[in-house]
XYZ file of C-alpha atoms in Angstrom:
114
model
C -31.414 47.049 89.207
C -32.715 49.957 88.200
C -36.664 50.600 87.886
C -37.260 51.283 84.329
C -40.416 53.225 85.044
C -40.839 56.157 87.996
C -43.868 57.994 88.960
C -43.699 60.898 90.211
C -46.797 63.721 92.154
C -46.867 66.394 89.604
C -47.147 70.032 90.151
C -49.534 73.041 89.242
C -52.642 71.859 87.409
C -52.976 69.872 84.611
C -56.367 70.472 82.056
C -57.023 67.448 79.256
C -59.623 68.812 76.688
C -60.572 66.514 73.367
C -62.718 67.920 70.326
C -62.785 71.710 72.091
C -64.344 70.218 75.227
C -62.572 69.931 78.788
C -63.100 66.873 80.078
C -60.897 67.090 83.464
C -58.814 69.589 85.057
C -56.809 68.163 88.317
C -53.757 69.270 90.076
C -53.601 65.556 91.683
C -51.553 64.115 88.461
C -48.714 61.447 87.928
C -45.744 62.086 85.148
C -45.062 58.047 84.047
C -41.518 58.030 82.898
C -40.559 54.803 81.271
C -36.727 54.118 80.180
C -35.961 57.382 78.134
C -39.266 57.678 76.832
C -41.662 61.822 76.948
C -43.294 61.103 80.446
C -46.901 60.763 80.365
C -49.721 62.269 82.449
C -51.971 60.798 84.486
C -55.152 62.139 85.761
C -57.064 60.439 88.807
C -60.190 59.255 87.235
C -62.643 61.312 89.892
C -61.299 64.772 87.837
C -62.001 63.426 84.235
C -65.479 63.685 82.928
C -66.011 59.736 82.412
C -69.518 60.549 80.265
C -67.082 61.014 77.533
C -65.924 58.002 77.341
C -67.030 54.910 76.399
C -65.087 51.627 77.275
C -63.330 49.593 74.481
C -62.153 46.316 74.120
C -59.001 47.052 72.899
C -56.120 45.738 75.647
C -52.149 46.748 75.305
C -49.600 45.072 77.524
C -47.038 46.643 79.008
C -44.280 44.515 80.686
C -43.429 46.925 83.643
C -46.801 47.690 84.043
C -49.417 45.561 83.131
C -52.457 45.149 80.927
C -54.396 48.965 80.165
C -57.608 48.584 79.470
C -58.916 51.592 76.714
C -61.460 53.877 76.238
C -62.852 55.872 73.457
C -63.093 59.880 73.709
C -66.616 60.839 72.040
C -66.373 64.360 71.863
C -69.265 66.529 69.398
C -67.178 67.042 66.631
C -65.433 63.131 66.774
C -64.627 60.415 68.337
C -60.607 59.461 69.202
C -60.594 55.133 69.057
C -58.663 53.634 72.180
C -57.609 57.203 72.976
C -57.353 56.552 76.496
C -55.640 53.934 78.688
C -55.733 53.177 82.331
C -54.000 50.660 84.491
C -57.162 48.587 86.345
C -54.423 45.952 87.794
C -50.677 47.483 87.366
C -47.894 45.603 88.496
C -46.539 46.796 92.591
C -43.931 49.512 90.979
C -46.647 50.982 88.889
C -49.214 50.409 91.853
C -50.209 54.052 91.926
C -51.337 54.715 88.332
C -54.497 52.356 89.832
C -57.455 54.493 89.250
C -56.095 56.941 87.232
C -55.925 57.639 83.073
C -53.891 59.010 80.125
C -54.593 60.159 77.274
C -52.821 59.853 74.048
C -52.259 63.316 72.449
C -53.268 63.712 69.087
C -54.740 66.139 66.746
C -57.518 67.504 68.871
C -56.156 66.046 72.190
C -54.046 67.888 74.288
C -52.819 67.502 77.438
C -51.597 70.911 79.032
C -50.259 72.496 82.454
C -52.254 75.531 83.431
């Protein structure tokens, strides 16, 4: 059976911006690819300014990865509700994602390679 998800190290340096502020920059990001969906970049938590993130009660379940906890980004201009997700205890095939954060790209939130 083929794996539904692929996790691989990215090349170069990636940056996450929200509301005009840089929340983090890392050259240790991972890319998660699920089926035919576009890849999602995950940042190590220690490379993110966690002071901008407020834990949320919101949870989602991914059948291949596990339960995701979410954070709201609180920037000076506005809040981005549940825009960050983290798999605290992912399933075995997604174990490398533990301790990493992914950001939902939207108006005002950008994940870019620099």
